[in-house]
Amino acid sequence: MVCEVRIVLPIDCKELHFHYKSENSPTGLDVRHCHDKYEILYVVSGSGKCIVEGRALDVRPGNVIIISPFQYHYLALECGMFERFVVQFGRASLY
């Protein structure tokens, strides 16, 4: 699969973190945690649940999950491939 991603933002991008990962049965994602940044998760492949502050959200291809700063969350994935794009950015990037 060929994937091209282009992000153009009219902001100071010092607080912008972007990554892509593709893993078979990834570990460590089931640990409840939070960040001081917004997080946007785009699911390319894989399935399961993303638990955000106790609320279960579907994880499946094409879904976008937006997590606010300091919201506790974790992933409960089914076995198999999990492929995703993640963007994290701070509040200062919004102004």
Coordinates of C-alpha atoms in Angstrom, one line a residue:
M1 CA 0.0 0.0 0.0
V2 CA 1.3 3.4 -0.9
C3 CA 0.3 6.2 1.5
E4 CA 1.0 9.9 1.0
V5 CA 0.1 12.3 3.8
R6 CA 0.4 16.0 3.5
I7 CA -0.3 18.4 6.4
V8 CA -0.4 22.1 5.7
L9 CA -1.1 24.3 8.8
P10 CA -1.1 28.0 9.2
I11 CA 0.3 27.7 12.7
D12 CA 3.6 27.4 14.5
C13 CA 4.2 23.6 14.3
K14 CA 6.7 23.3 17.2
E15 CA 4.0 21.4 19.2
L16 CA 2.8 19.2 16.3
H17 CA 3.8 15.5 16.5
F18 CA 2.8 13.2 13.7
H19 CA 3.5 9.5 13.2
Y20 CA 2.3 6.4 11.4
K21 CA 2.6 2.9 12.8
S22 CA 1.7 -0.5 11.4
E23 CA 2.1 -3.4 13.9
N24 CA 1.0 -7.0 14.2
S25 CA -0.7 -7.4 17.6
P26 CA 1.0 -4.4 19.2
T27 CA 1.6 -4.4 22.9
G28 CA 1.6 -1.6 25.4
L29 CA -1.4 0.2 24.0
D30 CA -3.7 -1.3 26.7
V31 CA -2.1 0.9 29.4
R32 CA -4.4 3.7 30.7
H33 CA -2.7 7.1 30.2
C34 CA -3.1 10.7 29.2
H35 CA -1.2 13.5 27.4
D36 CA -1.0 17.2 27.8
K37 CA -1.9 17.5 24.1
Y38 CA -4.8 16.9 21.8
E39 CA -4.6 13.5 20.0
I40 CA -6.2 12.6 16.7
L41 CA -6.2 8.9 15.9
Y42 CA -7.0 7.8 12.3
V43 CA -7.5 4.0 12.0
V44 CA -6.3 2.4 8.7
S45 CA -6.7 -1.2 9.7
G46 CA -7.5 -3.2 12.8
S47 CA -10.4 -3.3 15.2
G48 CA -11.3 -3.1 18.9
K49 CA -12.2 -0.4 21.3
C50 CA -10.6 2.9 22.4
I51 CA -11.7 3.6 26.0
V52 CA -11.7 7.3 26.7
E53 CA -12.7 8.4 30.2
G54 CA -14.6 5.1 30.6
R55 CA -16.5 5.5 27.3
A56 CA -15.9 2.7 24.7
L57 CA -15.4 4.0 21.1
D58 CA -15.2 1.7 18.1
V59 CA -11.8 1.2 16.5
R60 CA -12.2 0.2 12.9
P61 CA -10.8 1.3 9.5
G62 CA -11.8 4.8 8.6
N63 CA -12.7 5.9 12.2
V64 CA -11.2 9.1 13.6
I65 CA -11.0 9.5 17.4
I66 CA -10.2 12.8 18.9
I67 CA -8.9 12.9 22.5
S68 CA -8.6 16.1 24.5
P69 CA -5.7 16.9 26.7
F70 CA -5.6 15.1 30.1
Q71 CA -8.4 12.6 29.1
Y72 CA -7.4 9.1 30.2
H73 CA -7.5 6.6 27.5
Y74 CA -6.3 3.2 26.2
L75 CA -6.8 0.8 23.4
A76 CA -8.4 -2.7 23.7
L77 CA -7.6 -4.2 20.4
E78 CA -8.4 -7.5 18.8
C79 CA -5.4 -9.6 17.7
G80 CA -3.9 -8.9 14.3
M81 CA -2.6 -6.0 12.4
F82 CA -3.2 -2.4 13.7
E83 CA -2.3 0.4 11.4
R84 CA -2.9 4.1 12.3
F85 CA -1.9 7.7 11.9
V86 CA -1.6 9.8 15.1
V87 CA -1.4 13.6 15.3
Q88 CA -0.7 15.3 18.6
F89 CA -0.7 19.1 19.2
G90 CA -0.9 21.5 22.1
R91 CA -3.5 24.1 22.9
A92 CA -1.1 26.9 21.8
S93 CA -1.3 25.5 18.3
L94 CA -5.0 26.4 18.1
Y95 CA -4.5 30.2 18.5

